[in-house]
Short mmCIF file of C-alpha atoms in Angstrom, two decimals:
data_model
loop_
_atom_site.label_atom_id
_atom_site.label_comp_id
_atom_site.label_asym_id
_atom_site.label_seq_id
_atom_site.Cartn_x
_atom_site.Cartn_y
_atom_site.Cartn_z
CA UNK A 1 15.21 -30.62 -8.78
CA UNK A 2 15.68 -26.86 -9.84
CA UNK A 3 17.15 -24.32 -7.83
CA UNK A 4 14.64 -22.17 -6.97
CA UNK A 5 14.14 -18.68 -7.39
CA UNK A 6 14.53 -16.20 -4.90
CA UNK A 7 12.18 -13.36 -4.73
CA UNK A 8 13.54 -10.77 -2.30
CA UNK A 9 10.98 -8.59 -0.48
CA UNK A 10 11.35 -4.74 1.01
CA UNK A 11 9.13 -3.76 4.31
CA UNK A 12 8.83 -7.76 4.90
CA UNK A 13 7.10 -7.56 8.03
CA UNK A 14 5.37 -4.23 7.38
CA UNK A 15 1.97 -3.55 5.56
CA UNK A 16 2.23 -5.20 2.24
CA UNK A 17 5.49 -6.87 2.69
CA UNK A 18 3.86 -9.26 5.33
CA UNK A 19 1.62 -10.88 3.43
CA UNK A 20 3.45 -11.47 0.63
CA UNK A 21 6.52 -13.02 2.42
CA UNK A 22 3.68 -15.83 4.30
CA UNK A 23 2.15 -16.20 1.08
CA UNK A 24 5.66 -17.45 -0.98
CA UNK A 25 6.37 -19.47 2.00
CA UNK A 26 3.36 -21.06 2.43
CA UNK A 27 1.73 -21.07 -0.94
CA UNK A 28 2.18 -24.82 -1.88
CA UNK A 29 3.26 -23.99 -5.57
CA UNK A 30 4.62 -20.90 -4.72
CA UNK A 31 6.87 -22.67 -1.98
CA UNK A 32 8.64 -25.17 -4.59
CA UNK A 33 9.32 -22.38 -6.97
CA UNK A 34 11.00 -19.52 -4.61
CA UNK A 35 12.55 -19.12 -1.80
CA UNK A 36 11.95 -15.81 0.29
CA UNK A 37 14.27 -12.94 1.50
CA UNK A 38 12.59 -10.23 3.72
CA UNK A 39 14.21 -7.22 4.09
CA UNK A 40 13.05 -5.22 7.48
CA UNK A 41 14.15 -2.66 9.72
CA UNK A 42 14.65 -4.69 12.88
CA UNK A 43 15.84 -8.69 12.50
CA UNK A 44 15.60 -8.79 16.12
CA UNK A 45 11.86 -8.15 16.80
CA UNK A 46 9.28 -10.90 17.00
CA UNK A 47 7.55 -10.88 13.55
CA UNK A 48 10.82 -10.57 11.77
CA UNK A 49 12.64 -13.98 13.99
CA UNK A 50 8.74 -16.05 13.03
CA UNK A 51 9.55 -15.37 9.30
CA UNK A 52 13.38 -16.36 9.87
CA UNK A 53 12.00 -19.78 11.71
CA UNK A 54 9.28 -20.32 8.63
CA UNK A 55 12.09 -20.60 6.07
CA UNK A 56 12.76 -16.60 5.01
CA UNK A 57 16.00 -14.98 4.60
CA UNK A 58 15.61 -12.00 6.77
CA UNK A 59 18.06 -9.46 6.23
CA UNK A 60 18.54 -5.59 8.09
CA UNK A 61 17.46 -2.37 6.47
CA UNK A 62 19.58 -0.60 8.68
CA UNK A 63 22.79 -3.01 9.02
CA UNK A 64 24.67 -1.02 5.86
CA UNK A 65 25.80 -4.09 4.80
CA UNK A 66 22.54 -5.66 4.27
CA UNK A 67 19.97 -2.91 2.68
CA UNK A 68 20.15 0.58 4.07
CA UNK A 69 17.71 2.71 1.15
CA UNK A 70 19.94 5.36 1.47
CA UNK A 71 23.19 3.19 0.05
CA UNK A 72 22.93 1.69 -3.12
CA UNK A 73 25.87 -0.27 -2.36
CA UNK A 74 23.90 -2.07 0.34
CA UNK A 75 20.54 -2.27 -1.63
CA UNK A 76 22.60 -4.06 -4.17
CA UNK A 77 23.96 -6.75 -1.66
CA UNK A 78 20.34 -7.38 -0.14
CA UNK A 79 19.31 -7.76 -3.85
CA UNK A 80 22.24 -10.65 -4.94
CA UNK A 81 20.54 -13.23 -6.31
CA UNK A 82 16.99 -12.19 -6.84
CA UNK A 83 15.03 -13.25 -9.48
CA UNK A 84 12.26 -10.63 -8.37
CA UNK A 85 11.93 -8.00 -6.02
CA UNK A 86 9.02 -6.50 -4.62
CA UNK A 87 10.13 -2.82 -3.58
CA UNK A 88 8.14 -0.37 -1.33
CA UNK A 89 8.93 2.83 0.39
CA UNK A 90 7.41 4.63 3.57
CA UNK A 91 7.05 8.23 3.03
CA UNK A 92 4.83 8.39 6.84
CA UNK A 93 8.34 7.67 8.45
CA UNK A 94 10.04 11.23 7.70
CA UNK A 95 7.08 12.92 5.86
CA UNK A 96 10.22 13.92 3.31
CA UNK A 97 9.22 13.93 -0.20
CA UNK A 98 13.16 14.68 -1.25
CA UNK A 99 14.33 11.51 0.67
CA UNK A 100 11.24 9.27 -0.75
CA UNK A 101 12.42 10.07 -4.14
CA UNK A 102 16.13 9.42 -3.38
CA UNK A 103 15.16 6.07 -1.77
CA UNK A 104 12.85 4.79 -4.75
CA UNK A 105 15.72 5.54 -6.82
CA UNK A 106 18.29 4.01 -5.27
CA UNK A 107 16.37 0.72 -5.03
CA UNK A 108 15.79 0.83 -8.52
CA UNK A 109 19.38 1.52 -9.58
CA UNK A 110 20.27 -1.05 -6.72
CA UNK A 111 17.48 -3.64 -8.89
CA UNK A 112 19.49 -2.31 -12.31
CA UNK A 113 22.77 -3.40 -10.74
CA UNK A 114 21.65 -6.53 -9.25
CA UNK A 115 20.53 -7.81 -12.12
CA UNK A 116 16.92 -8.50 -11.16
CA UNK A 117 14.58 -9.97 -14.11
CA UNK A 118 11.62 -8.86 -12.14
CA UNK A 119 11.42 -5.57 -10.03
CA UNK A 120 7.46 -4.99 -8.51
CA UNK A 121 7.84 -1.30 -7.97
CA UNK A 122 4.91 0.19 -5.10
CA UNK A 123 3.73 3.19 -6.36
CA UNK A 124 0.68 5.78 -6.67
CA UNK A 125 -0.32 8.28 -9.35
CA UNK A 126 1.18 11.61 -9.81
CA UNK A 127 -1.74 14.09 -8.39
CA UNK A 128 -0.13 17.30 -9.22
CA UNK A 129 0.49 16.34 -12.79
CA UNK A 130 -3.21 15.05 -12.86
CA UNK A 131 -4.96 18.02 -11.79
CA UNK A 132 -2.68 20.37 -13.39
CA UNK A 133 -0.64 21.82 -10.33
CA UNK A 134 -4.18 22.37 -8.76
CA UNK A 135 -3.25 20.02 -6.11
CA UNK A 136 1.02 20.51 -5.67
CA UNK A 137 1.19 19.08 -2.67
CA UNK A 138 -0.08 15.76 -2.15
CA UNK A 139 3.79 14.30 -1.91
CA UNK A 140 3.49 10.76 -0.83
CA UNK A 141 1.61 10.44 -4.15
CA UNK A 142 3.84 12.69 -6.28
CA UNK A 143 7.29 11.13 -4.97
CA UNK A 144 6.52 7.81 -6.03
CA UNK A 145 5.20 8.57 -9.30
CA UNK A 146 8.44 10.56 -9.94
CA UNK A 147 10.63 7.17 -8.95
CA UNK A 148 7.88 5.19 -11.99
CA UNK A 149 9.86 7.81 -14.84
CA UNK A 150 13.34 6.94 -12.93
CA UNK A 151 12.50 3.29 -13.12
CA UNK A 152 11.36 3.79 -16.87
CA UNK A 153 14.30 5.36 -17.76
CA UNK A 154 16.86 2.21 -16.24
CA UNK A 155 14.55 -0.01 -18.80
CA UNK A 156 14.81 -2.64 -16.29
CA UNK A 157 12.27 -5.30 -16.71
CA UNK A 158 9.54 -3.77 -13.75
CA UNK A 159 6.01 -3.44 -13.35
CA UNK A 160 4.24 -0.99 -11.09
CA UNK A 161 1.72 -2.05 -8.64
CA UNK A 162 -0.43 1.00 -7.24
CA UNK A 163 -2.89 -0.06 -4.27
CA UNK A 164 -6.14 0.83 -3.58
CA UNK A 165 -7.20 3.21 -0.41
CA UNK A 166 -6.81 1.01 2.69
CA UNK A 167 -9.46 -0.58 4.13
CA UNK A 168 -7.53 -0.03 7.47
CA UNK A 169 -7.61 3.75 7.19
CA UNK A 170 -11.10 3.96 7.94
CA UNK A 171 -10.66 2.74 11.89
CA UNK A 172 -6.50 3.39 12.07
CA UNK A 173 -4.75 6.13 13.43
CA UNK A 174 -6.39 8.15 11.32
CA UNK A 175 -10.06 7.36 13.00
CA UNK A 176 -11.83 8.41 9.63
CA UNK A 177 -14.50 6.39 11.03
CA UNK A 178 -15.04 6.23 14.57
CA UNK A 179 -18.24 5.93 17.75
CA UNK A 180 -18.17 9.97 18.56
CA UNK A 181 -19.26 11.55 21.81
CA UNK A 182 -21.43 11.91 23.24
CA UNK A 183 -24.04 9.62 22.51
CA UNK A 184 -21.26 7.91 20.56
CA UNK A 185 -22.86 7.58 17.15
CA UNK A 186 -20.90 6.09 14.45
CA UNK A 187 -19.25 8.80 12.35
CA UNK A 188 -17.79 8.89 8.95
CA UNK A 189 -15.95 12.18 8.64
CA UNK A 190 -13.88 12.84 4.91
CA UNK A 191 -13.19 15.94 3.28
CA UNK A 192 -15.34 15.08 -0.24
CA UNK A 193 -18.35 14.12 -1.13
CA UNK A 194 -20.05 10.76 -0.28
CA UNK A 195 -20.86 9.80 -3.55
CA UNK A 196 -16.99 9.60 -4.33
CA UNK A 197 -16.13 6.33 -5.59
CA UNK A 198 -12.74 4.53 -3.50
CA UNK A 199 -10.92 1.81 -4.87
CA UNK A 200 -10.84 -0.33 -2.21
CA UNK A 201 -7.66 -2.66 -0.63
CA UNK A 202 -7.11 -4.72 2.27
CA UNK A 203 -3.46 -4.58 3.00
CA UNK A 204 -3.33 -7.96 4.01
CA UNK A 205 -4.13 -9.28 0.91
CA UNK A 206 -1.58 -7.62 -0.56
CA UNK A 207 0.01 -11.22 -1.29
CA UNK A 208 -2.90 -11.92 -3.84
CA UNK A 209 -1.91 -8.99 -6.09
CA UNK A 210 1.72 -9.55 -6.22
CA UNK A 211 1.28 -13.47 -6.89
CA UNK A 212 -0.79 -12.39 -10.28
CA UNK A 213 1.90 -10.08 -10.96
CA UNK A 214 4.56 -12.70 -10.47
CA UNK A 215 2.75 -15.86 -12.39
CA UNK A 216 1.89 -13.14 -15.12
CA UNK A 217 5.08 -11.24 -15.51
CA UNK A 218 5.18 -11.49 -19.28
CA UNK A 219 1.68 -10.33 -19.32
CA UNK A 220 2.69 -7.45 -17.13
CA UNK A 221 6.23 -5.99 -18.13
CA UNK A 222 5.71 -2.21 -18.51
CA UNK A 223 2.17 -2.03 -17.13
CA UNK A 224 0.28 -0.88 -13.99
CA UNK A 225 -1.52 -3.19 -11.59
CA UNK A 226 -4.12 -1.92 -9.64
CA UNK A 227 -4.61 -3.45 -6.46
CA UNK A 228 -8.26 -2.77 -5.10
CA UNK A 229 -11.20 -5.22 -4.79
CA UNK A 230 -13.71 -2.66 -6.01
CA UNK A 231 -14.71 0.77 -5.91
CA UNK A 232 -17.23 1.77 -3.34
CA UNK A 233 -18.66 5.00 -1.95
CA UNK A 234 -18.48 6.64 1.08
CA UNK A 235 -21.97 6.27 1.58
CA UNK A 236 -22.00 3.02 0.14
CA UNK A 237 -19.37 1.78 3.03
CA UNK A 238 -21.60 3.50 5.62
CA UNK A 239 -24.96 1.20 4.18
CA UNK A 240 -22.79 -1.76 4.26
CA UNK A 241 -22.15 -1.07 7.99
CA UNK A 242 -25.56 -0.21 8.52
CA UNK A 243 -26.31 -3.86 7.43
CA UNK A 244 -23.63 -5.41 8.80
CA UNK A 245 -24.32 -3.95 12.36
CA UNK A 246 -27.91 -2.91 12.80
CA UNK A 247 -27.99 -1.79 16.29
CA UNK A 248 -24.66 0.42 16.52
CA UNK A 249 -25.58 1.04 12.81
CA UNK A 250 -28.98 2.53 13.39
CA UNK A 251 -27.70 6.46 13.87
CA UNK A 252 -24.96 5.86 12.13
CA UNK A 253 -23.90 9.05 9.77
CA UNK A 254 -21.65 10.75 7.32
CA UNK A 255 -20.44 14.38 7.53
CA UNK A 256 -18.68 16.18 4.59
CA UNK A 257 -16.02 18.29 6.62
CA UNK A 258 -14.73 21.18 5.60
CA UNK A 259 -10.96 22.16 4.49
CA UNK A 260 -9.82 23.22 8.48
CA UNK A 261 -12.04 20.98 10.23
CA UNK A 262 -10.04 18.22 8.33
CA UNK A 263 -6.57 20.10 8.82
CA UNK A 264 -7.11 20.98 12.40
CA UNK A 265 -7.60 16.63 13.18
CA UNK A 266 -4.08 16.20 12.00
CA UNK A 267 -2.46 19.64 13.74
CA UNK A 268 -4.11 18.61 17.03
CA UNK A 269 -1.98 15.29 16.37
CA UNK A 270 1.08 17.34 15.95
CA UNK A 271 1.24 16.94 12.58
CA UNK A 272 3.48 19.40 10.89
CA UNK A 273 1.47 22.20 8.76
CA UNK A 274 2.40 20.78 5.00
CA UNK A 275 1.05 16.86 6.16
CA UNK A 276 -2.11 18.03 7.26
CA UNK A 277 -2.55 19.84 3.66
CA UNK A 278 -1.67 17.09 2.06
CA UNK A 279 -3.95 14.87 3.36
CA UNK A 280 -6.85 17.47 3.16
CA UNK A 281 -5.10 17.73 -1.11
CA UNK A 282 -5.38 13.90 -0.65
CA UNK A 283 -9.03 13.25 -0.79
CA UNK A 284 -9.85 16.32 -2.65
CA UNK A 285 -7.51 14.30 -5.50
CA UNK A 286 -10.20 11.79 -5.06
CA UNK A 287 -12.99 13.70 -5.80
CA UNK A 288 -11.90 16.32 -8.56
CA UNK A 289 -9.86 13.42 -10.33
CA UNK A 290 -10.46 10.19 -8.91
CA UNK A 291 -7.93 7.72 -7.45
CA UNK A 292 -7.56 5.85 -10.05
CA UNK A 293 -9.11 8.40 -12.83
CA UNK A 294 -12.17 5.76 -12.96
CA UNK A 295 -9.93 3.28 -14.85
CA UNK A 296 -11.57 -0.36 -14.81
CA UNK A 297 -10.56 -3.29 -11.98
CA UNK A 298 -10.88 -6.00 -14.55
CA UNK A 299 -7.73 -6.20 -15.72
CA UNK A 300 -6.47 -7.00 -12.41
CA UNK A 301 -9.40 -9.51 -11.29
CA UNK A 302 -8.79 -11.40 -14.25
CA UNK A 303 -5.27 -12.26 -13.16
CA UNK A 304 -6.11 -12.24 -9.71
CA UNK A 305 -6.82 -16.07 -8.42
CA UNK A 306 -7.59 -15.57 -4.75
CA UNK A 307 -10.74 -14.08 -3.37
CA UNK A 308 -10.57 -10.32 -2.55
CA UNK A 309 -11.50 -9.13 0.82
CA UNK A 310 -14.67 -7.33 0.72
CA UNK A 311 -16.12 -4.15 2.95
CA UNK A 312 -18.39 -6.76 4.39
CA UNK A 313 -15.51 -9.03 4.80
CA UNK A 314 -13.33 -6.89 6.30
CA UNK A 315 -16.04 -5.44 8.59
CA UNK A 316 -15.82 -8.63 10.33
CA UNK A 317 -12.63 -9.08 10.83
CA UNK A 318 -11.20 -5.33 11.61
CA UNK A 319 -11.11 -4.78 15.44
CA UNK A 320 -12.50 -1.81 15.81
CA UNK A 321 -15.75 -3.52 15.19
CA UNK A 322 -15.45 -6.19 17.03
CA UNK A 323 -18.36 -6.88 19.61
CA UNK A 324 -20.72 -4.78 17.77
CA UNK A 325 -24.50 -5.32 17.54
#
C-alpha cells in the first residue's frame, strides 16, 4: 500500500480549518489517500483532543517548536512532510494589518522551505487597488491580497482560495440580522443597497471547496477559487426568510443605514475607530465594486462535487432561528 500523503492544515479547529480536517479524515477516498495534521492554537482544548482521537496530527501554533506564524523556523517544522497545506490567517485577532502581512508571508516562505507541492493560500481581493484608493482602508481584505503577490513571487506551486461573505455573519457577533425592540421585528440592517448581490458561503462547508481544489490541483495551479454557493441579494435573503418563516417573517424588514449609524454599532462594541471604518469601507466595497467584481461561480461548481449549503439550507440549521414560526 502507498504511503499516504499528508495534507497539513492551519486554524484546524477554527472556521474553515474544521471542516476540512473532518472531511480528510472521514471522507472514505479522501481517508486512504492523506493523512491529516491540524495546526491550532490550543492542543489542550476539547475540539482540538476529538481531532487528535479521530486520527489527526494536532500540532501547537503557539509551542515555537511546532508553528508559531510569527517564526518561520517553526512554520517550517509544522510543515515537514506535507504534500499540501491549506494556510489561513486571522486578521479579527489583533485587527493589525502589518502583522497579517508578516504572518501570510512567513507561512508562505515557511511552504517554500518545506517543500510543499501544494500550498491552498486563504485570501480576499485587494479593495483599495480595486476602487482606486477610494476605499484605503478595508485591511483584512488588502493584507491578504498583498501576501497573493508575496506568494507569486516564491513561484511555489499554490492556488488561492477566496470565500464568499459568511452565511454566519448575518446572526454572529455582528447581529447584521437580528428580532429588534420593541415589537421585535426582524431587521436586516447593512450599509448598501439591497439590491447588492453577495456571494454567499457557509463556513462549514468549507471542506467541499478545498477537496475540488485538492483532486483538481493541476487544473488549479496559479488560479483563484471562489468559494460561494451563489450570489444573492440582501433583499433576496430577507424573501427567502420571509418564506422560510412566515409568522416571525411577516414584518420582517430591511433598512439601508447610513455611514455613522453603521460605525457607531461597532464603537458601542469597543471597537477601535479604524475597525469600525473598515467595516463601514467593507460593504461599501460591495456595492461600488462588488465582492467578487461579478465574476461567474461556475468555474468553481463545476469542480465542486458536494452539495452547497443554501440560504434556505442554512436558515434551518443556524441557531438563531431556531424555534421560529
Amino acid at each position: 500500500m502507498a504511503e499516504k500523503k499528508l495534507i497539513t492544515v492551519f486554524g484546524a479547529t477554527g472556521l474553515q480549518g474544521d471542516s476540512v480536517v473532518e472531511t480528510f479524515l472521514n471522507d472514505p477516498k479522501l481517508r486512504e489517500e492523506w493523512a491529516v495534521r491540524g495546526v491550532t492554537r490550543d492542543v489542550n482544548k476539547a475540539s482540538a483532543k476529538e481531532l487528535a482521537k479521530r486520527g489527526a496530527d494536532v500540532v501547537s501554533l503557539t509551542t515555537w517548536r511546532q508553528g508559531d506564524m510569527n517564526d518561520t523556523e517553526s512554520l517550517v517544522k509544522a510543515m515537514k512532510g506535507s504534500h499540501t497545506v491549506f494556510a489561513n490567517t486571522n486578521y479579527w485577532e489583533a485587527c493589525d494589518k502589518a502583522g497579517e502581512v508578516q504572518q501570510g508571508k512567513n507561512l508562505a516562505d515557511a511552504a517554500k522551505e518545506a517543500g510543499v507541492q501544494h500550498y491552498i493560500w486563504s485570501t480576499l481581493e485587494n479593495v483599495n487597488k480595486q476602487t482606486n484608493g477610494r476605499l484605503p482602508d478595508v485591511y483584512h481584505f488588502d493584507s491578504k491580497a498583498e501576501v497573493d503577490e508575496h506568494v507569486k513571487s516564491l513561484g511555489i506551486p499554490a492556488t488561492l482560495f477566496l470565500a464568499g461573505f459568511y452565511m454566519s455573519n448575518f446572526f454572529g457577533v455582528d447581529q447584521v440580522f437580528r428580532p429588534v425592540p420593541p415589537d421585535n421585528t426582524w431587521t436586516m440592517g447593512l450599509p448598501m443597497a439591497p439590491s447588492v448581490e453577495l456571494p454567499l458561503f457557509h463556513t462549514d462547508g468549507a471542506d467541499k471547496y478545498i477537496k475540488a481544489i485538492v483532486n483538481n490541483r493541476h487544473k488549479l495551479l496559479g488560479q483563484k477559487f471562489l468559494g460561494a454557493t451563489n450570489y444573492m441579494t440582501p433583499q433576496g435573503m430577507l424573501d427567502g426568510f420571509k418564506t422560510a418563516f412566515p409568522k416571525a417573517g411577516a414584518t420582517a424588514r430591511y433598512v439601508e443605514m447610513a455611514k455613522e449609524e453603521c460605525m457607531d454599532i461597532y464603537r458601542n462594541k469597543g471597537a477601535p475607530e479604524y475597525v469600525a471604518l473598515e467595516v463601514y469601507e467593507m460593504f461599501r466595497f460591495y456595492e461600488e465594486a462588488g465582492y467578487y467584481g461579478g465574476a461567474s461561480l461556475g468555474g468553481t461548481h463545476a469542480l465542486v462535487e458536494d452539495p452547497l449549503t443554501t440560504w434556505d439550507d442554512y436558515l434551518r440549521q443556524e441557531p438563531a432561528c431556531a424555534g421560529l414560526e
